[in-house]
Coordinates of C-alpha atoms and ligand atoms in Angstrom, one line a residue:
Chain A
M1 CA 105.8 161.4 66.2
D2 CA 104.6 157.8 65.9
S3 CA 105.0 157.7 62.2
E4 CA 107.2 155.0 60.8
E5 CA 110.1 157.2 60.0
A6 CA 110.2 158.6 63.5
L7 CA 110.0 155.0 64.9
D8 CA 113.1 154.2 62.8
R9 CA 115.1 156.9 64.6
L10 CA 113.9 155.9 68.1
P11 CA 116.3 153.7 70.0
V12 CA 113.6 152.1 72.0
A13 CA 109.8 152.2 71.6
V14 CA 107.6 150.3 73.9
R15 CA 103.9 150.0 72.9
D16 CA 101.0 148.9 75.1
L17 CA 103.3 146.4 76.9
T18 CA 101.8 144.1 79.5
V19 CA 103.8 141.5 81.3
A20 CA 102.6 139.0 83.8
Y21 CA 104.4 136.2 85.8
R22 CA 101.8 133.5 86.0
D23 CA 98.6 135.6 86.7
T24 CA 99.9 138.7 88.4
P25 CA 100.6 141.6 86.0
V26 CA 104.0 143.1 86.8
L27 CA 103.8 145.7 84.0
W28 CA 100.5 147.1 82.9
D29 CA 99.9 148.9 79.6
V30 CA 103.4 150.5 79.4
D31 CA 103.9 152.9 76.6
V32 CA 107.2 154.7 76.5
S33 CA 109.7 156.1 73.9
M34 CA 113.3 156.5 74.7
P35 CA 115.2 159.2 72.8
E36 CA 118.6 158.9 71.2
G37 CA 121.8 160.0 72.8
K38 CA 120.4 160.5 76.3
M39 CA 121.0 159.1 79.7
I40 CA 117.6 157.7 80.7
A41 CA 116.8 156.6 84.3
I42 CA 114.2 154.1 85.2
V43 CA 113.0 154.8 88.7
G44 CA 110.5 153.2 91.0
P45 CA 110.1 151.3 94.2
N46 CA 111.2 147.6 94.7
G47 CA 109.1 145.3 92.7
A48 CA 107.9 148.1 90.4
G49 CA 108.9 146.1 87.4
K50 CA 112.0 148.0 86.4
S51 CA 114.1 144.9 85.8
T52 CA 111.2 143.3 84.1
L53 CA 110.8 146.2 81.7
I54 CA 114.4 145.9 80.7
K55 CA 114.1 142.1 80.3
S56 CA 111.0 142.5 78.2
I57 CA 112.8 144.9 75.9
L58 CA 115.6 142.4 75.6
N59 CA 113.2 139.6 74.8
L60 CA 114.1 137.7 78.0
V61 CA 110.6 137.3 79.3
P62 CA 107.5 136.5 77.4
L63 CA 105.2 139.5 76.7
T64 CA 101.5 139.1 77.5
S65 CA 100.7 141.8 75.0
G66 CA 102.2 144.8 73.3
N67 CA 105.4 145.1 71.4
V68 CA 108.9 146.6 71.6
T69 CA 111.0 148.0 68.7
I70 CA 114.7 148.9 68.6
Y71 CA 115.2 151.6 65.9
G72 CA 112.0 150.5 64.3
K73 CA 112.7 146.8 64.1
T74 CA 112.3 143.8 66.5
Y75 CA 114.9 143.1 69.1
K76 CA 115.9 139.9 67.3
A77 CA 116.9 141.9 64.2
Q78 CA 118.8 144.6 66.1
R79 CA 120.4 142.5 68.8
S80 CA 124.0 143.5 67.8
M81 CA 123.1 147.2 68.6
V82 CA 122.3 146.4 72.2
G83 CA 124.6 146.0 75.3
Y84 CA 123.4 144.7 78.6
V85 CA 124.6 145.0 82.2
P86 CA 122.5 142.6 84.3
Q87 CA 122.0 143.1 88.1
R88 CA 125.3 142.0 89.6
G89 CA 123.7 139.5 92.0
S90 CA 122.2 137.6 89.1
V91 CA 125.4 135.4 88.6
D92 CA 127.6 133.2 90.7
W93 CA 130.8 135.0 91.2
D94 CA 132.5 131.8 92.4
F95 CA 132.4 130.5 88.8
P96 CA 135.9 129.3 87.7
T97 CA 136.9 132.0 85.3
T98 CA 139.0 135.2 85.1
T99 CA 138.1 138.8 84.7
L100 CA 139.4 138.9 81.2
D101 CA 137.4 135.9 80.2
V102 CA 134.2 137.5 81.5
V103 CA 134.9 140.6 79.4
Q104 CA 135.5 138.5 76.3
M105 CA 132.0 137.1 76.8
G106 CA 130.7 140.4 75.5
M107 CA 132.0 139.4 72.1
Y108 CA 130.6 135.9 72.0
G109 CA 127.6 137.1 70.0
K110 CA 129.7 138.6 67.2
L111 CA 132.0 135.6 67.2
G112 CA 129.2 133.2 66.3
W113 CA 129.1 129.5 66.9
I114 CA 132.0 127.3 67.8
R115 CA 134.7 130.0 67.1
R116 CA 136.8 130.8 70.2
P117 CA 138.0 134.2 71.2
G118 CA 141.5 134.9 69.8
K119 CA 144.1 137.6 70.0
R120 CA 141.9 140.4 68.6
E121 CA 139.2 139.6 71.2
R122 CA 141.8 139.6 73.9
D123 CA 143.1 143.0 72.9
V124 CA 139.6 144.5 72.8
A125 CA 138.8 143.0 76.2
L126 CA 142.0 144.5 77.7
E127 CA 141.2 147.8 76.2
C128 CA 137.7 147.7 77.8
L129 CA 139.2 146.7 81.2
E130 CA 141.6 149.7 80.8
K131 CA 138.6 152.0 80.4
V132 CA 137.0 150.9 83.6
G133 CA 140.3 151.0 85.5
M134 CA 140.6 147.2 85.9
A135 CA 143.4 146.4 83.5
S136 CA 145.7 145.1 86.3
Y137 CA 143.0 142.6 87.4
A138 CA 142.8 140.9 84.0
N139 CA 144.0 137.5 85.2
R140 CA 142.2 137.6 88.6
Q141 CA 139.8 134.9 89.4
I142 CA 136.4 136.7 89.6
S143 CA 135.6 135.4 93.1
Q144 CA 138.5 137.6 94.4
L145 CA 136.8 140.9 93.1
S146 CA 135.0 143.3 95.4
G147 CA 131.4 144.3 94.6
G148 CA 132.5 147.5 93.0
Q149 CA 135.1 145.7 90.9
Q150 CA 132.5 143.1 89.8
Q151 CA 130.3 146.0 88.6
R152 CA 133.2 147.5 86.7
V153 CA 133.9 144.1 85.0
F154 CA 130.2 143.8 84.0
L155 CA 130.5 147.3 82.5
A156 CA 133.6 146.4 80.6
R157 CA 131.8 143.4 79.2
A158 CA 129.1 145.7 77.9
L159 CA 131.7 148.0 76.4
A160 CA 133.1 145.0 74.6
Q161 CA 129.7 144.5 73.0
D162 CA 130.3 147.8 71.2
A163 CA 126.6 148.6 71.1
Q164 CA 124.4 151.6 70.3
I165 CA 122.1 151.2 73.2
Y166 CA 123.1 150.1 76.7
F167 CA 120.7 148.7 79.3
M168 CA 122.1 148.7 82.8
D169 CA 120.3 147.2 85.8
E170 CA 121.4 149.0 89.0
P171 CA 125.0 149.6 88.0
F172 CA 125.5 151.7 91.2
A173 CA 124.2 149.0 93.6
G174 CA 126.8 148.5 96.4
V175 CA 129.6 150.6 94.9
D176 CA 131.5 153.3 96.7
A177 CA 131.6 157.0 95.7
T178 CA 134.8 156.6 93.7
T179 CA 133.5 153.8 91.6
E180 CA 130.1 155.5 91.1
R181 CA 132.0 158.6 89.8
A182 CA 134.1 156.4 87.4
I183 CA 131.0 154.6 86.1
V184 CA 129.2 157.9 85.6
D185 CA 132.2 159.3 83.7
I186 CA 132.2 156.3 81.4
M187 CA 128.4 156.6 80.8
R188 CA 128.8 160.3 79.9
E189 CA 131.6 159.4 77.5
L190 CA 129.3 156.9 75.8
R191 CA 126.5 159.5 75.6
E192 CA 128.9 162.0 74.0
S193 CA 129.6 159.5 71.3
G194 CA 125.9 159.3 70.5
K195 CA 125.0 156.1 72.5
T196 CA 121.7 155.8 74.4
L197 CA 121.9 154.6 78.0
V198 CA 118.9 153.1 79.9
V199 CA 119.7 152.7 83.6
V200 CA 117.7 151.4 86.5
H201 CA 118.5 153.7 89.3
H202 CA 117.6 153.8 93.0
N203 CA 119.1 157.0 94.3
L204 CA 116.5 159.7 93.7
E205 CA 118.9 162.4 94.8
T206 CA 121.3 161.9 91.9
V207 CA 118.7 161.6 89.2
P208 CA 118.7 165.3 88.2
E209 CA 122.5 165.3 88.3
Y210 CA 123.2 162.2 86.2
F211 CA 120.2 161.8 83.9
D212 CA 118.6 163.7 81.0
W213 CA 115.4 161.7 80.9
V214 CA 113.4 159.8 83.5
I215 CA 110.8 157.1 83.5
L216 CA 108.9 156.8 86.8
L217 CA 107.5 153.3 87.0
N218 CA 105.2 151.4 89.3
V219 CA 103.6 148.7 87.3
R220 CA 102.3 151.5 85.1
V221 CA 104.3 154.4 83.8
I222 CA 103.7 157.2 86.2
A223 CA 105.7 159.8 84.2
S224 CA 108.1 159.8 81.4
G225 CA 110.1 162.7 79.9
P226 CA 112.9 165.2 80.4
V227 CA 114.0 165.2 84.1
E228 CA 113.4 168.9 84.6
E229 CA 109.8 168.6 83.4
V230 CA 108.5 165.3 84.8
F231 CA 110.7 164.5 87.9
T232 CA 108.4 166.3 90.4
R233 CA 107.5 165.6 94.0
E234 CA 104.0 164.8 92.9
A235 CA 105.1 162.2 90.4
I236 CA 107.6 160.6 92.8
Q237 CA 104.9 160.5 95.6
K238 CA 102.6 158.8 93.1
A239 CA 105.2 156.3 92.0
Y240 CA 106.2 155.4 95.6
G241 CA 102.6 155.4 96.8
G242 CA 103.1 157.8 99.7
R243 CA 105.6 155.5 101.2
M244 CA 108.4 158.0 100.6
T245 CA 109.2 159.7 103.9
F246 CA 112.3 161.4 102.5
L247 CA 112.4 163.5 99.4
P248 CA 115.6 165.2 98.2
D249 CA 115.6 169.0 98.1
S250 CA 116.7 169.1 94.5
V251 CA 113.4 167.7 93.4
G252 CA 110.6 169.8 92.0
E253 CA 110.1 173.5 92.0
P254 CA 108.7 174.9 95.3
S255 CA 105.7 176.4 93.4
G256 CA 103.6 174.3 91.2
P257 CA 103.7 170.5 91.6
L258 CA 105.2 170.5 95.1
R259 CA 102.5 172.8 96.5
R260 CA 99.8 170.7 95.1
A261 CA 101.3 167.6 96.5
E262 CA 101.5 169.2 100.0
S263 CA 98.0 170.6 99.8
L264 CA 96.7 167.1 99.1
G265 CA 97.8 166.6 102.8
D266 CA 99.9 163.4 102.8
Chain B
M1 CA 151.4 96.0 91.2
L2 CA 153.3 95.3 88.0
D3 CA 151.3 92.0 87.8
L4 CA 148.1 94.0 87.9
L5 CA 149.4 96.3 85.2
H6 CA 150.3 93.3 83.1
D7 CA 146.9 91.9 83.6
V8 CA 145.1 95.1 82.8
I9 CA 146.9 95.2 79.4
F10 CA 146.6 91.5 78.5
D11 CA 143.7 90.1 80.4
Y12 CA 140.5 90.5 78.4
T13 CA 138.2 91.0 81.3
L14 CA 140.4 93.4 83.2
R15 CA 141.1 95.4 80.1
N16 CA 137.5 95.9 79.4
V17 CA 136.8 96.8 83.0
A18 CA 139.6 99.3 83.1
L19 CA 138.6 101.0 79.8
G20 CA 134.9 101.0 80.7
S21 CA 135.3 102.6 84.1
A22 CA 137.9 105.1 82.8
L23 CA 135.4 106.1 80.1
L24 CA 132.6 106.5 82.6
G25 CA 134.9 108.6 84.8
I26 CA 136.0 110.9 82.1
V27 CA 132.6 111.6 80.6
G28 CA 130.9 111.8 84.0
G29 CA 133.6 114.2 85.2
V30 CA 133.4 116.6 82.3
L31 CA 129.6 116.7 82.1
G32 CA 129.2 116.6 85.9
S33 CA 131.3 119.8 86.0
F34 CA 128.7 121.7 84.1
A35 CA 125.9 120.1 86.3
V36 CA 127.7 121.2 89.5
L37 CA 128.5 124.8 88.2
R38 CA 124.8 125.2 87.3
R39 CA 123.9 123.9 90.7
Q40 CA 122.2 120.9 89.2
G41 CA 124.0 118.1 91.0
L42 CA 120.7 116.8 92.3
L43 CA 119.3 116.8 88.8
G44 CA 122.0 114.2 87.9
D45 CA 120.8 112.1 90.9
A46 CA 117.2 112.3 89.8
L47 CA 118.2 111.4 86.2
A48 CA 120.1 108.3 87.3
H49 CA 117.3 107.0 89.4
T50 CA 114.7 107.7 86.7
A51 CA 116.7 105.5 84.4
L52 CA 115.8 102.3 86.4
P53 CA 112.2 101.9 85.0
G54 CA 113.6 102.4 81.5
I55 CA 116.0 99.5 81.9
C56 CA 113.3 97.2 83.2
L57 CA 110.8 98.3 80.5
A58 CA 113.3 97.8 77.8
F59 CA 114.0 94.3 79.0
M60 CA 110.3 93.5 79.4
L61 CA 109.5 94.7 75.9
T62 CA 112.4 93.1 74.0
G63 CA 113.4 90.2 76.3
L64 CA 117.0 91.3 75.5
R65 CA 119.7 92.1 77.9
T66 CA 122.0 93.7 75.4
P67 CA 123.5 96.9 77.0
L68 CA 122.5 99.0 74.0
V69 CA 118.9 98.1 74.4
L70 CA 118.9 98.7 78.2
M71 CA 120.9 101.9 77.7
A72 CA 118.3 103.2 75.3
G73 CA 115.5 102.4 77.8
A74 CA 117.5 104.1 80.5
A75 CA 118.1 107.2 78.4
I76 CA 114.4 107.5 77.4
T77 CA 113.0 107.4 81.0
G78 CA 115.9 109.5 82.3
W79 CA 115.2 112.1 79.7
I80 CA 111.4 112.1 80.3
G81 CA 112.0 112.4 84.1
T82 CA 114.3 115.4 83.6
L83 CA 112.0 117.2 81.2
I84 CA 109.1 116.7 83.7
I85 CA 111.3 118.3 86.4
I86 CA 112.2 121.2 84.2
K87 CA 108.5 121.7 83.1
V88 CA 107.2 121.4 86.7
V89 CA 109.7 124.0 87.9
Q90 CA 108.8 126.4 85.1
D91 CA 105.0 126.1 85.1
T92 CA 104.1 125.6 88.8
R93 CA 104.9 126.9 92.1
I94 CA 106.6 123.7 93.2
S95 CA 110.2 124.4 94.0
E96 CA 113.0 122.6 92.3
D97 CA 114.1 120.4 95.2
S98 CA 110.5 119.2 95.7
A99 CA 110.1 118.5 92.0
L100 CA 113.4 116.5 92.0
G101 CA 112.4 114.6 95.1
I102 CA 108.9 113.7 93.8
V103 CA 110.0 112.6 90.3
L104 CA 113.0 110.7 91.6
S105 CA 111.0 108.7 94.1
V106 CA 108.1 108.0 91.8
F107 CA 110.3 106.8 88.9
F108 CA 112.6 104.8 91.2
G109 CA 109.7 103.2 93.0
I110 CA 108.2 102.1 89.7
G111 CA 111.6 100.8 88.7
I112 CA 111.9 98.7 91.8
V113 CA 108.4 97.3 91.4
L114 CA 109.2 96.3 87.8
L115 CA 112.5 94.8 88.8
T116 CA 110.9 92.7 91.5
Y117 CA 108.2 91.6 89.0
I118 CA 110.9 90.6 86.4
Q119 CA 112.8 88.6 89.0
Q120 CA 109.8 86.7 90.2
S121 CA 108.7 85.9 86.7
N122 CA 111.3 83.1 86.4
N123 CA 112.5 84.2 83.1
A124 CA 115.8 82.5 82.7
N125 CA 117.2 85.5 80.9
Q126 CA 116.5 87.9 83.7
A127 CA 119.5 86.9 85.9
G128 CA 121.7 89.9 86.7
L129 CA 119.3 92.8 85.9
D130 CA 119.6 93.8 89.5
R131 CA 123.3 94.6 88.9
Y132 CA 122.1 97.9 87.5
L133 CA 121.2 99.0 91.0
F134 CA 124.8 99.0 92.3
G135 CA 126.8 98.1 89.2
Q136 CA 129.0 95.2 88.3
A137 CA 132.0 96.1 86.3
A138 CA 133.1 92.4 85.8
T139 CA 130.2 92.0 83.4
L140 CA 131.7 94.5 80.9
V141 CA 132.6 93.0 77.6
Q142 CA 134.3 94.5 74.6
S143 CA 131.2 95.4 72.7
H144 CA 129.9 97.3 75.8
V145 CA 133.1 99.3 76.0
I146 CA 132.9 100.1 72.3
T147 CA 129.3 101.4 72.7
M148 CA 130.4 103.4 75.7
A149 CA 133.3 104.9 73.8
V150 CA 131.2 105.9 70.8
L151 CA 128.5 107.6 73.0
G152 CA 131.0 109.2 75.3
G153 CA 133.2 110.4 72.5
A154 CA 130.2 112.0 70.8
A155 CA 129.3 113.8 74.1
L156 CA 132.9 115.0 74.6
L157 CA 133.1 116.2 71.0
C158 CA 129.9 118.3 71.6
V159 CA 131.4 119.8 74.7
A160 CA 134.7 120.6 72.9
L161 CA 132.8 122.3 70.0
L162 CA 130.4 124.2 72.2
F163 CA 132.7 125.0 75.1
K164 CA 132.3 128.7 74.9
E165 CA 128.5 128.4 74.6
F166 CA 128.2 126.0 77.5
K167 CA 130.4 128.2 79.6
L168 CA 128.3 131.3 79.1
L169 CA 125.1 129.3 79.5
S170 CA 126.4 128.2 82.9
F171 CA 127.8 131.5 84.1
D172 CA 125.2 134.0 82.9
P173 CA 122.2 132.4 81.0
E174 CA 120.3 135.7 80.9
F175 CA 123.2 137.5 79.2
A176 CA 123.6 134.5 76.9
A177 CA 119.9 134.9 75.8
S178 CA 120.4 138.7 75.4
I179 CA 123.1 138.2 72.8
G180 CA 121.0 135.6 70.9
F181 CA 122.1 132.2 72.2
P182 CA 119.2 129.8 72.0
V183 CA 119.4 129.2 75.7
G184 CA 116.4 126.8 75.8
K185 CA 117.9 124.5 73.2
L186 CA 121.4 124.6 74.6
N187 CA 119.8 123.7 78.0
V188 CA 118.1 120.6 76.5
L189 CA 121.3 119.7 74.7
L190 CA 123.5 119.9 77.8
T191 CA 120.9 117.9 79.8
S192 CA 120.9 115.3 77.1
L193 CA 124.7 115.0 77.3
I194 CA 124.4 114.5 81.0
V195 CA 121.9 111.7 80.3
I196 CA 124.5 110.1 78.1
A197 CA 127.1 110.4 80.9
V198 CA 124.7 108.7 83.3
V199 CA 123.7 105.9 80.8
I200 CA 127.4 105.1 80.2
G201 CA 128.0 104.6 83.9
L202 CA 124.9 102.5 84.7
Q203 CA 126.4 99.1 84.2
T204 CA 129.5 99.9 86.1
V205 CA 128.3 102.1 88.9
G206 CA 124.6 101.5 89.0
V207 CA 121.6 103.9 89.2
V208 CA 121.8 104.4 93.0
L209 CA 125.3 105.9 93.1
M210 CA 125.8 107.2 89.6
A211 CA 125.2 110.8 90.7
A212 CA 128.3 110.7 92.8
M213 CA 130.3 110.2 89.7
L214 CA 128.9 113.4 88.3
V215 CA 129.3 115.5 91.4
G216 CA 132.4 114.0 93.0
P217 CA 135.0 114.6 90.3
A218 CA 133.7 118.1 89.6
A219 CA 133.7 119.1 93.3
A220 CA 137.2 117.8 93.7
A221 CA 138.5 119.5 90.5
R222 CA 137.0 122.8 91.4
Q223 CA 139.3 122.9 94.5
W224 CA 142.5 122.9 92.4
T225 CA 141.9 125.4 89.7
N226 CA 140.2 128.7 88.8
R227 CA 139.8 127.9 85.1
L228 CA 136.9 126.1 83.6
S229 CA 139.0 124.2 81.0
V230 CA 141.5 123.0 83.6
M231 CA 138.6 122.0 85.9
L232 CA 137.1 119.9 83.1
G233 CA 140.4 118.1 82.5
L234 CA 141.0 117.5 86.2
A235 CA 137.5 116.2 86.7
A236 CA 138.0 113.8 83.8
L237 CA 141.3 112.6 85.4
F238 CA 139.8 112.2 88.9
G239 CA 136.7 110.4 87.5
A240 CA 138.9 108.0 85.5
A241 CA 141.2 107.4 88.5
A242 CA 138.3 106.6 90.8
G243 CA 136.5 104.6 88.2
V244 CA 139.5 102.4 87.3
S245 CA 140.8 101.8 90.9
G246 CA 137.3 101.1 92.2
A247 CA 136.5 98.7 89.4
M248 CA 139.9 96.9 89.9
I249 CA 139.3 96.5 93.6
S250 CA 135.8 95.1 92.9
V251 CA 136.9 92.7 90.2
T252 CA 140.1 91.4 91.7
A253 CA 139.6 91.4 95.5
S254 CA 136.2 89.7 95.4
R255 CA 132.9 90.0 93.6
L256 CA 131.9 93.2 95.5
P257 CA 129.5 95.4 93.6
T258 CA 131.6 98.0 91.8
G259 CA 129.5 101.1 92.5
P260 CA 130.3 101.4 96.2
M261 CA 134.0 100.7 95.6
V262 CA 134.2 103.4 92.9
I263 CA 132.5 105.8 95.2
L264 CA 134.8 105.0 98.1
C265 CA 137.8 105.9 95.8
M266 CA 136.0 109.0 94.7
T267 CA 135.4 110.0 98.3
A268 CA 139.1 109.7 99.1
I269 CA 139.9 112.1 96.2
V270 CA 137.2 114.5 97.3
I271 CA 138.4 114.6 100.9
V272 CA 142.0 115.2 100.0
S273 CA 141.0 117.9 97.6
L274 CA 138.7 119.6 100.1
L275 CA 141.4 119.6 102.8
F276 CA 144.7 120.1 100.9
A277 CA 144.1 121.9 97.6
P278 CA 146.1 125.2 97.5
E279 CA 144.0 128.3 98.1
R280 CA 140.7 126.6 98.7
G281 CA 141.8 123.8 101.0
L282 CA 140.4 123.9 104.5
V283 CA 143.7 123.0 106.1
W284 CA 145.5 126.0 104.6
D285 CA 142.5 128.1 105.5
A286 CA 143.0 127.2 109.2
V287 CA 146.8 127.7 109.0
R288 CA 146.4 131.1 107.4
Q289 CA 143.9 132.2 110.0
R290 CA 146.1 131.1 112.8
S291 CA 149.2 132.8 111.5
S292 CA 147.3 136.0 110.6
R293 CA 145.7 136.1 114.0
R294 CA 149.2 135.8 115.6
R295 CA 150.6 138.5 113.4
I296 CA 147.7 140.9 114.1
L297 CA 148.0 140.3 117.9
Q298 CA 151.7 140.9 117.9
G299 CA 152.2 143.7 115.4
G300 CA 148.9 145.6 115.1
P301 CA 147.7 146.9 111.7
G302 CA 151.1 148.3 110.7
Ligands
ATP401 N1 110.8 135.1 87.6 C1 109.8 135.6 88.3 N2 108.7 134.9 88.6 C2 107.6 135.4 89.3 N3 107.6 136.7 89.7 C3 108.6 137.5 89.4 C4 109.7 137.0 88.7 N4 110.6 138.0 88.6 C5 110.0 139.1 89.2 N5 108.8 138.8 89.7 C6 107.9 139.7 90.3 O1 107.7 140.8 89.5 C7 107.6 142.0 90.2 C8 108.6 143.0 89.5 O2 109.9 142.5 89.6 P1 111.2 143.3 89.1 O3 112.4 142.4 89.4 O4 110.9 143.7 87.7 O5 111.2 144.5 90.0 P2 112.2 145.7 90.2 O6 111.5 147.0 90.0 O7 113.4 145.4 89.3 O8 112.6 145.6 91.7 P3 114.0 145.9 92.5 O9 114.1 147.3 92.7 O10 113.8 145.1 93.8 O11 115.1 145.3 91.6 C9 108.0 141.7 91.6 O12 106.8 141.7 92.4 C10 108.5 140.3 91.6 O13 108.1 139.6 92.7
MG402 MG1 115.4 144.9 89.7

């Protein structure tokens, strides 16, 4: 599995990754592989290091140790294969620019230095806005968008990146049911065309419905694998450190992992 | 009024004053816009204050009062001060505003000590160094203006070429890094350009008030538009207008220091913009609220 050839076909491989801000380790000895053409959820409590994991894969934070490969090569070499949807709150939405302009930013990497976006970029950006149902907002100032609309615009920007692997940090945060549906539909379309999606997700209830693969994280990797195999009550309890008072019914088979978790008496 | 226009074109001093202060307004407005959008207005203030010891040291080391020499000194300490702030924020738990406050006061304090020392040393050449505190546009001569134009032109050219890079850096630096922009280097470059903007303005506006020429035009321009390119243009225009009118008042009316005059003109532009700009103006806000309240009370939701 870990042979070089297999690594080449693996969208993301994280090996022995440790990340610390100043002296507190935020990720500890993380070792995960993310398979191709799947929707992969990263799940864990606040402060578990989910965003940090994505940022370390994208080379945005310095790694204390370990390494990350994208289809067998470094991130730097494979950058054009990667699309990124940051947490919506990470930017100032009062910035003086329009929706269309933000989507065009997805193509800045391919444009290279100095060249400005032209008609082709404009058309692609409009197409991406169309896909997320925001075409009529193309010339809106971004401060006039609602939270859900902002999220769609960020998604459109990632679509404009035309990537193989997409990383999305909490794309469902603060959006209503309709927008969540729309975003999930787009994600599924991407998956059907062979793309890999890595999504930080907070709603445990919808994990089995939306995702094929799950990584339970709390500084360390608690569990990682196909949802139906590893997304058990026991694993969730472990990731959330017994702080979970509510567990969805759809999680874990009544025999097996669940029983054991209960008999541990917690 | 026409007389003044005639003088500006044909009078040597007035022409230099007008050109110099227009330049400072344009460059300050454009680069100040980026500083404001990145919430670094205070950084500009710290930068301007940290330039003072550089001016004094440059004079003490060379004995010259040539603007180019003093500007170089100002740029060096301004730049060092800024890098210290960036480093401190990155590597320690000290917050940005504290770091700014500390660096600003330490450098400015040292600058004042040096300035006092120079003034007491009875060096015949020292006269007028204190004009760098509050600015004195009347002292601008043609060679200064040419120096300012070259430096400012280079800075503006950089912004024109790297417009899209600086825009993304200001809006979403993390995304910029993820698509391979050298965010650290762009950051240093943009900060260096702000150093140039400050240095250009020192003789006219002075270190104490220079930051207002970065923040003021940008804040006013933001009120009138939702596009970055238009904002940069308007900020340049407002900066130039405030610079020229302030300098003219200072030079013609009496020998008032120029800095405070320029800032007064800038303040007028900012106030008008805050109150009356369409969409964002406070006055329209109040009007809209009143009329919508009346409508709701009379008609209900339908
Ligand atoms: N720039 C930073 N400097 C110092 N500490 C940080 C920084 N960013 C994150 N941390 C810390 O690292 C830990 C993990 O943060 P991270 O943002 O990765 O968590 P998360 O799992 O995404 O949480 P959330 O669900 O709240 O988004 C937290 O304890 C946080 O306080
Ligand atoms: Mg997070």
